[in-house]
């Protein structure tokens, strides 16, 4: 009998030590019917020196508008996929960001956009790559998810599908912005690809294009379903046909109701090589580490060590928000049904 009791106590102890529970005192359990949205507008040289008051105001207003659009969907009882789409649409329509209108140029002087969306409940996902006639690429990604058996369509095929489903198509001239073209001219011929907001030296010249960024959103709706999406023009001076991490499920975008939703921004190739978003989710699911620790591990010990730069936003299954970046800053914000509303741009609070 004594032996049995000892075995029972030992089993209880082992269960209590199960590392699958999230270890973080700040983690709050989800309130019934609560909802939240977190967004980003790209990472890079987002510093106070690089942004005057007027620019800071323009960015924070647009980020707020995007969060409000997503939040309104959730408040009405809408689903997280629609909320993510609504928030991303606002940023795609703004030339402030490197997605939709205002996308960056590739080495040939063309704009080729990528986008993806994922449903954390079903693990269904949709994405488009290398498109330049779809006004809002995130809508086309959703069509791929909802109406095909595929996950990723590229170029002409993606555009044909979008048109067939009545998505707004535009002449590629719609995406033009003078500033983006200047950004390309500065780096063209230098065999250098550039992250949106980064400032860097070529010879003695400081190439200081820090004003635009890839966009992303993650939402959790009243039913506790998580969705994540990302939309981008990629990186300035990227090679023709180059596809980055943003439309690749598990790299730039991932959502899983068991863990969290994630959207990434940064030098895409490094997020691809580390399967970044899925890696964070796996660390949470299988190692039992907190979202904060998982993000830090991938951003700094994996991506950073390889030479990559950028950041990620994350919303966990309880509606807790986390983010991390190894760039100077990242445009970001979140809004929750408990009244919290935050917009930030610069370095992280220690
Ligand atoms: N990750 C994007 C890409 O590599 C760029 C960005 O986030 O700014 O295409």
Tab-separated table of C-alpha atoms and ligand atoms in Angstrom:
chain	number	residue	atom	x	y	z
A	1	UNK	CA	0.000	0.000	0.000
A	2	UNK	CA	2.802	2.328	1.030
A	3	UNK	CA	4.554	1.533	-2.252
A	4	UNK	CA	1.397	2.354	-4.206
A	5	UNK	CA	0.986	5.701	-2.464
A	6	UNK	CA	4.610	6.578	-3.196
A	7	UNK	CA	4.125	5.695	-6.869
A	8	UNK	CA	0.941	7.779	-6.996
A	9	UNK	CA	2.719	10.784	-5.455
A	10	UNK	CA	5.591	10.373	-7.883
A	11	UNK	CA	3.177	10.338	-10.825
A	12	UNK	CA	1.495	13.505	-9.527
A	13	UNK	CA	4.886	15.182	-9.222
A	14	UNK	CA	5.785	14.241	-12.795
A	15	UNK	CA	2.488	15.649	-14.057
A	16	UNK	CA	3.054	18.878	-12.195
A	17	UNK	CA	6.470	19.163	-13.812
A	18	UNK	CA	5.066	18.655	-17.314
A	19	UNK	CA	6.741	21.398	-19.253
A	20	UNK	CA	3.831	21.847	-21.677
A	21	UNK	CA	2.135	24.439	-19.452
A	22	UNK	CA	3.194	27.965	-20.402
A	23	UNK	CA	5.713	29.219	-17.863
A	24	UNK	CA	5.126	32.912	-17.566
A	25	UNK	CA	3.599	34.694	-14.620
A	26	UNK	CA	2.268	37.486	-16.824
A	27	UNK	CA	0.177	35.113	-18.884
A	28	UNK	CA	-3.512	35.724	-18.346
A	29	UNK	CA	-6.097	33.026	-19.025
A	30	UNK	CA	-8.629	33.966	-21.685
A	31	UNK	CA	-11.876	35.560	-20.468
A	32	UNK	CA	-14.957	34.135	-22.220
A	33	UNK	CA	-15.915	36.254	-25.279
A	34	UNK	CA	-12.766	38.361	-25.076
A	35	UNK	CA	-10.996	39.305	-28.288
A	36	UNK	CA	-7.843	41.118	-29.427
A	37	UNK	CA	-5.810	42.211	-32.419
A	38	UNK	CA	-2.087	42.940	-32.790
A	39	UNK	CA	-0.514	44.457	-35.905
A	40	UNK	CA	2.858	45.509	-37.301
A	41	UNK	CA	3.922	47.826	-40.097
A	42	UNK	CA	7.479	46.573	-40.575
A	43	UNK	CA	10.794	46.711	-38.716
A	44	UNK	CA	14.163	48.320	-39.417
A	45	UNK	CA	15.737	51.704	-38.698
A	46	UNK	CA	12.615	52.939	-36.952
A	47	UNK	CA	14.215	55.516	-34.650
A	48	UNK	CA	13.261	58.944	-33.306
A	49	UNK	CA	16.112	60.509	-35.301
A	50	UNK	CA	14.708	59.066	-38.519
A	51	UNK	CA	11.140	60.202	-37.902
A	52	UNK	CA	10.012	63.756	-37.229
A	53	UNK	CA	6.866	64.549	-35.244
A	54	UNK	CA	4.724	64.738	-38.361
A	55	UNK	CA	5.874	61.323	-39.597
A	56	UNK	CA	5.389	59.766	-36.176
A	57	UNK	CA	1.848	61.130	-36.122
A	58	UNK	CA	1.089	59.824	-39.620
A	59	UNK	CA	2.320	56.337	-38.716
A	60	UNK	CA	0.532	56.123	-35.398
A	61	UNK	CA	-2.727	57.357	-36.932
A	62	UNK	CA	-2.570	54.777	-39.706
A	63	UNK	CA	-1.659	51.966	-37.301
A	64	UNK	CA	-4.583	53.003	-35.096
A	65	UNK	CA	-6.921	53.072	-38.109
A	66	UNK	CA	-5.807	49.560	-39.091
A	67	UNK	CA	-6.277	48.212	-35.543
A	68	UNK	CA	-9.672	49.886	-35.270
A	69	UNK	CA	-10.790	48.290	-38.546
A	70	UNK	CA	-9.855	44.817	-37.310
A	71	UNK	CA	-11.232	45.468	-33.841
A	72	UNK	CA	-14.610	46.588	-35.264
A	73	UNK	CA	-14.972	43.221	-37.010
A	74	UNK	CA	-14.220	41.342	-33.770
A	75	UNK	CA	-16.502	43.542	-31.690
A	76	UNK	CA	-19.450	42.734	-33.946
A	77	UNK	CA	-18.756	39.039	-33.418
A	78	UNK	CA	-16.915	38.634	-36.717
A	79	UNK	CA	-14.175	36.049	-37.115
A	80	UNK	CA	-10.447	36.557	-36.721
A	81	UNK	CA	-9.738	35.947	-40.436
A	82	UNK	CA	-11.996	38.868	-41.415
A	83	UNK	CA	-10.421	41.034	-38.725
A	84	UNK	CA	-6.887	40.311	-39.948
A	85	UNK	CA	-7.963	41.077	-43.500
A	86	UNK	CA	-9.634	44.357	-42.513
A	87	UNK	CA	-6.558	45.584	-40.643
A	88	UNK	CA	-4.177	44.611	-43.441
A	89	UNK	CA	-6.395	46.237	-46.096
A	90	UNK	CA	-5.986	49.618	-44.380
A	91	UNK	CA	-2.186	49.313	-44.412
A	92	UNK	CA	-2.090	47.966	-47.985
A	93	UNK	CA	-4.041	51.038	-49.128
A	94	UNK	CA	-1.582	53.399	-47.437
A	95	UNK	CA	1.669	54.429	-49.183
A	96	UNK	CA	3.266	54.597	-45.723
A	97	UNK	CA	3.860	50.849	-45.800
A	98	UNK	CA	5.571	48.391	-48.124
A	99	UNK	CA	2.452	46.470	-49.097
A	100	UNK	CA	-0.112	47.158	-51.811
A	101	UNK	CA	0.149	50.864	-52.713
A	102	UNK	CA	3.730	51.881	-52.006
A	103	UNK	CA	5.307	48.433	-52.399
A	104	UNK	CA	9.066	48.431	-53.015
A	105	UNK	CA	10.673	47.808	-56.428
A	106	UNK	CA	12.711	44.811	-57.506
A	107	UNK	CA	15.986	45.021	-59.446
A	108	UNK	CA	14.071	45.343	-62.743
A	109	UNK	CA	12.014	48.256	-61.493
A	110	UNK	CA	8.868	46.162	-61.000
A	111	UNK	CA	6.726	45.680	-57.936
A	112	UNK	CA	6.003	42.062	-57.049
A	113	UNK	CA	3.840	41.537	-53.998
A	114	UNK	CA	3.386	38.556	-51.659
A	115	UNK	CA	0.715	37.869	-49.029
A	116	UNK	CA	-0.577	35.044	-46.863
A	117	UNK	CA	-3.294	34.266	-44.337
A	118	UNK	CA	-3.812	31.326	-41.970
A	119	UNK	CA	-6.700	30.030	-39.903
A	120	UNK	CA	-5.569	28.701	-36.519
A	121	UNK	CA	-8.716	26.634	-36.038
A	122	UNK	CA	-8.497	24.490	-39.191
A	123	UNK	CA	-4.818	25.096	-40.075
A	124	UNK	CA	-6.061	26.048	-43.535
A	125	UNK	CA	-3.974	28.666	-45.274
A	126	UNK	CA	-3.806	30.682	-48.488
A	127	UNK	CA	-1.101	32.765	-50.126
A	128	UNK	CA	-0.139	34.613	-53.297
A	129	UNK	CA	3.331	35.522	-54.540
A	130	UNK	CA	4.759	37.773	-57.230
A	131	UNK	CA	1.505	39.585	-58.047
A	132	UNK	CA	1.232	43.149	-59.310
A	133	UNK	CA	-2.338	43.753	-60.427
A	134	UNK	CA	-4.258	42.811	-57.284
A	135	UNK	CA	-5.073	45.957	-55.293
A	136	UNK	CA	-5.168	44.082	-51.973
A	137	UNK	CA	-3.055	40.906	-52.148
A	138	UNK	CA	-4.316	39.721	-48.730
A	139	UNK	CA	-7.825	39.336	-50.210
A	140	UNK	CA	-6.426	37.089	-52.926
A	141	UNK	CA	-4.610	34.984	-50.310
A	142	UNK	CA	-7.960	34.470	-48.589
A	143	UNK	CA	-9.551	33.397	-51.898
A	144	UNK	CA	-6.797	30.808	-52.384
A	145	UNK	CA	-7.553	29.458	-48.901
A	146	UNK	CA	-11.324	29.461	-49.232
A	147	UNK	CA	-11.846	28.379	-52.817
A	148	UNK	CA	-8.976	26.110	-53.872
A	149	UNK	CA	-7.244	22.989	-52.620
A	150	UNK	CA	-3.940	24.818	-52.761
A	151	UNK	CA	-2.000	26.968	-50.351
A	152	UNK	CA	0.129	29.181	-52.620
A	153	UNK	CA	-0.520	30.531	-56.118
A	154	UNK	CA	1.984	32.741	-57.902
A	155	UNK	CA	2.000	35.402	-60.631
A	156	UNK	CA	-0.542	35.150	-63.445
A	157	UNK	CA	-2.406	32.199	-61.941
A	158	UNK	CA	-2.976	34.036	-58.681
A	159	UNK	CA	-4.182	37.094	-60.610
A	160	UNK	CA	-6.547	35.015	-62.759
A	161	UNK	CA	-8.106	33.491	-59.658
A	162	UNK	CA	-8.472	36.875	-57.957
A	163	UNK	CA	-10.131	38.392	-61.019
A	164	UNK	CA	-12.492	35.452	-61.328
A	165	UNK	CA	-13.594	36.007	-57.755
A	166	UNK	CA	-14.292	39.689	-58.295
A	167	UNK	CA	-11.319	41.048	-56.325
A	168	UNK	CA	-10.415	44.597	-57.377
A	169	UNK	CA	-7.715	44.539	-60.055
A	170	UNK	CA	-5.591	47.590	-60.909
A	171	UNK	CA	-3.032	48.662	-63.456
A	172	UNK	CA	0.454	48.183	-62.010
A	173	UNK	CA	0.857	51.993	-62.156
A	174	UNK	CA	-1.490	52.152	-59.143
A	175	UNK	CA	1.306	50.873	-56.881
A	176	UNK	CA	3.808	53.534	-58.008
A	177	UNK	CA	5.321	55.940	-55.502
A	178	UNK	CA	8.167	58.335	-56.283
A	179	UNK	CA	9.891	57.645	-52.979
A	180	UNK	CA	10.031	53.921	-53.604
A	181	UNK	CA	11.558	54.427	-57.006
A	182	UNK	CA	14.200	56.714	-55.525
A	183	UNK	CA	14.897	54.039	-52.947
A	184	UNK	CA	15.565	51.543	-55.734
A	185	UNK	CA	17.734	53.979	-57.733
A	186	UNK	CA	19.994	54.419	-54.716
A	187	UNK	CA	20.752	50.710	-54.398
A	188	UNK	CA	20.396	49.524	-58.014
A	189	UNK	CA	23.572	48.032	-59.412
A	190	UNK	CA	25.025	47.663	-55.909
A	191	UNK	CA	23.874	44.032	-55.632
A	192	UNK	CA	22.431	44.873	-52.295
A	193	UNK	CA	18.936	44.087	-51.161
A	194	UNK	CA	17.437	46.340	-48.616
A	195	UNK	CA	15.074	45.885	-45.720
A	196	UNK	CA	12.444	48.592	-45.777
A	197	UNK	CA	13.319	50.806	-42.921
A	198	UNK	CA	17.030	50.191	-42.739
A	199	UNK	CA	19.602	52.856	-43.146
A	200	UNK	CA	23.031	51.683	-44.294
A	201	UNK	CA	26.224	53.019	-45.803
A	202	UNK	CA	27.284	52.500	-49.411
A	203	UNK	CA	30.732	54.035	-49.573
A	204	UNK	CA	30.302	57.266	-47.654
A	205	UNK	CA	26.683	57.729	-48.585
A	206	UNK	CA	24.065	56.968	-45.964
A	207	UNK	CA	21.141	55.281	-47.642
A	208	UNK	CA	18.444	56.217	-45.238
A	209	UNK	CA	15.172	54.723	-46.395
A	210	UNK	CA	13.417	53.821	-43.266
A	211	UNK	CA	9.910	54.900	-43.912
A	212	UNK	CA	7.993	51.894	-45.101
A	213	UNK	CA	7.333	48.363	-44.029
A	214	UNK	CA	5.752	45.014	-44.575
A	215	UNK	CA	2.449	44.728	-42.745
A	216	UNK	CA	0.896	41.972	-40.662
A	217	UNK	CA	-1.905	41.251	-38.219
A	218	UNK	CA	-2.918	38.531	-35.776
A	219	UNK	CA	-6.372	38.362	-34.177
A	220	UNK	CA	-8.308	36.192	-31.745
A	221	UNK	CA	-12.108	36.370	-31.957
A	222	UNK	CA	-14.885	35.890	-29.394
A	223	UNK	CA	-14.835	32.152	-30.082
A	224	UNK	CA	-11.129	31.927	-29.309
A	225	UNK	CA	-10.109	31.323	-32.918
A	226	UNK	CA	-6.768	32.769	-34.000
A	227	UNK	CA	-5.836	34.006	-37.490
A	228	UNK	CA	-2.655	35.580	-38.834
A	229	UNK	CA	-1.783	37.382	-42.073
A	230	UNK	CA	1.114	39.212	-43.712
A	231	UNK	CA	1.391	41.350	-46.868
A	232	UNK	CA	4.515	42.803	-48.472
A	233	UNK	CA	6.294	44.188	-51.504
A	234	UNK	CA	9.393	42.273	-50.345
A	235	UNK	CA	12.782	43.942	-50.300
A	236	UNK	CA	14.115	46.772	-52.451
A	237	UNK	CA	16.323	45.551	-55.317
A	238	UNK	CA	15.339	41.908	-54.779
A	239	UNK	CA	15.956	39.733	-57.832
A	240	UNK	CA	13.135	39.251	-60.342
A	241	UNK	CA	10.921	36.382	-59.217
A	242	UNK	CA	12.312	36.353	-55.676
A	243	UNK	CA	9.790	35.210	-53.104
A	244	UNK	CA	10.365	35.944	-49.432
A	245	UNK	CA	9.065	34.562	-46.158
A	246	UNK	CA	5.814	36.531	-46.053
A	247	UNK	CA	3.730	34.222	-48.289
A	248	UNK	CA	5.287	31.042	-46.922
A	249	UNK	CA	3.211	29.413	-44.219
A	250	UNK	CA	5.299	28.659	-41.137
A	251	UNK	CA	7.957	31.212	-42.053
A	252	UNK	CA	6.428	34.709	-42.218
A	253	UNK	CA	2.931	33.716	-41.078
A	254	UNK	CA	1.534	30.997	-38.826
A	255	UNK	CA	-1.594	30.413	-36.750
A	256	UNK	CA	-2.576	27.501	-34.561
A	257	UNK	CA	-5.331	27.618	-31.931
A	258	UNK	CA	-3.241	25.292	-29.756
A	259	UNK	CA	-0.497	27.877	-29.387
A	260	UNK	CA	-0.578	31.272	-31.067
A	261	UNK	CA	-0.666	33.349	-34.243
A	262	UNK	CA	2.432	35.077	-35.633
A	263	UNK	CA	3.324	37.553	-38.372
A	264	UNK	CA	6.952	38.357	-39.164
A	265	UNK	CA	8.837	41.152	-40.872
A	266	UNK	CA	12.490	41.425	-41.756
A	267	UNK	CA	15.159	40.065	-44.062
A	268	UNK	CA	13.002	37.246	-45.375
A	269	UNK	CA	15.684	34.738	-46.306
A	270	UNK	CA	16.691	34.317	-42.650
A	271	UNK	CA	13.087	33.794	-41.553
A	272	UNK	CA	12.836	31.185	-44.303
A	273	UNK	CA	15.973	29.338	-43.239
A	274	UNK	CA	14.836	29.170	-39.617
A	275	UNK	CA	11.154	28.448	-40.440
A	276	UNK	CA	10.695	31.245	-37.976
A	277	UNK	CA	6.983	31.491	-37.182
A	278	UNK	CA	6.486	27.731	-36.912
A	279	UNK	CA	9.632	27.417	-34.825
A	280	UNK	CA	8.208	29.865	-32.280
A	281	UNK	CA	4.913	27.957	-32.171
A	282	UNK	CA	6.748	24.642	-31.757
A	283	UNK	CA	8.887	25.941	-28.919
A	284	UNK	CA	5.709	26.965	-27.097
A	285	UNK	CA	3.896	23.717	-27.846
A	286	UNK	CA	6.628	21.163	-27.319
A	287	UNK	CA	9.136	22.858	-25.035
A	288	UNK	CA	6.608	24.640	-22.877
A	289	UNK	CA	8.513	27.919	-22.984
A	290	UNK	CA	6.667	31.244	-22.801
A	291	UNK	CA	5.856	33.194	-25.958
A	292	UNK	CA	8.377	35.810	-24.873
A	293	UNK	CA	11.171	33.252	-24.531
A	294	UNK	CA	10.272	31.538	-27.807
A	295	UNK	CA	10.322	34.822	-29.731
A	296	UNK	CA	13.622	35.827	-28.191
A	297	UNK	CA	15.210	32.461	-28.981
A	298	UNK	CA	14.230	32.628	-32.661
A	299	UNK	CA	14.868	36.350	-33.191
A	300	UNK	CA	18.223	36.531	-31.428
A	301	UNK	CA	19.719	33.041	-31.161
A	302	UNK	CA	18.642	31.813	-34.577
A	303	UNK	CA	17.832	34.655	-37.026
A	304	UNK	CA	20.193	37.175	-35.441
A	305	UNK	CA	23.080	34.687	-35.272
A	306	UNK	CA	22.787	33.998	-39.004
A	307	UNK	CA	22.881	37.738	-39.724
A	308	UNK	CA	19.148	38.332	-40.178
A	309	UNK	CA	17.171	41.309	-38.975
A	310	UNK	CA	13.534	42.074	-38.197
A	311	UNK	CA	10.778	41.236	-35.766
A	312	UNK	CA	7.627	39.256	-35.025
A	313	UNK	CA	4.266	39.924	-33.413
A	314	UNK	CA	2.423	37.173	-31.543
A	315	UNK	CA	-1.003	36.648	-29.996
A	316	UNK	CA	-1.391	33.526	-27.868
A	317	UNK	CA	-4.442	31.328	-27.370
A	318	UNK	CA	-5.413	33.352	-24.280
A	319	UNK	CA	-5.217	36.672	-26.106
A	320	UNK	CA	-1.842	37.699	-24.614
A	321	UNK	CA	0.277	39.885	-26.890
A	322	UNK	CA	4.052	39.543	-27.314
A	323	UNK	CA	6.516	40.957	-29.790
A	324	UNK	CA	10.253	41.015	-30.269
A	325	UNK	CA	12.708	42.495	-32.779
A	326	UNK	CA	16.440	42.874	-33.244
A	327	UNK	CA	16.059	45.982	-35.443
A	328	UNK	CA	16.135	49.499	-33.988
A	329	UNK	CA	12.370	49.573	-33.992
A	330	UNK	CA	9.173	48.110	-35.368
A	331	UNK	CA	5.841	49.798	-36.086
A	332	UNK	CA	3.393	47.894	-33.913
A	333	UNK	CA	0.262	48.035	-31.774
A	334	UNK	CA	-2.527	46.081	-30.193
A	335	UNK	CA	-6.099	46.565	-29.070
A	336	UNK	CA	-7.989	44.276	-26.697
A	337	UNK	CA	-11.578	43.935	-25.545
A	338	UNK	CA	-10.419	44.721	-21.987
A	339	UNK	CA	-9.776	48.310	-23.108
A	340	UNK	CA	-6.000	48.127	-23.689
A	341	UNK	CA	-4.897	50.121	-26.742
A	342	UNK	CA	-1.200	50.517	-27.506
A	343	UNK	CA	0.757	51.907	-30.473
A	344	UNK	CA	4.572	51.815	-30.421
A	345	UNK	CA	7.387	52.361	-32.909
A	346	UNK	CA	10.769	52.669	-31.315
A	347	UNK	CA	13.037	50.562	-29.085
A	348	UNK	CA	11.444	48.083	-26.688
A	349	UNK	CA	10.944	48.773	-23.012
A	350	UNK	CA	13.597	46.845	-21.090
B	1	LIG	N1	10.066	39.844	-44.931
B	1	LIG	C1	9.825	40.596	-46.142
B	1	LIG	C2	10.529	39.867	-47.277
B	1	LIG	O1	11.634	39.417	-47.084
B	1	LIG	C3	10.322	41.993	-46.082
B	1	LIG	C4	9.912	42.801	-44.865
B	1	LIG	O2	9.413	42.265	-43.910
B	1	LIG	O3	10.070	44.028	-44.868
B	1	LIG	O4	9.991	39.821	-48.354
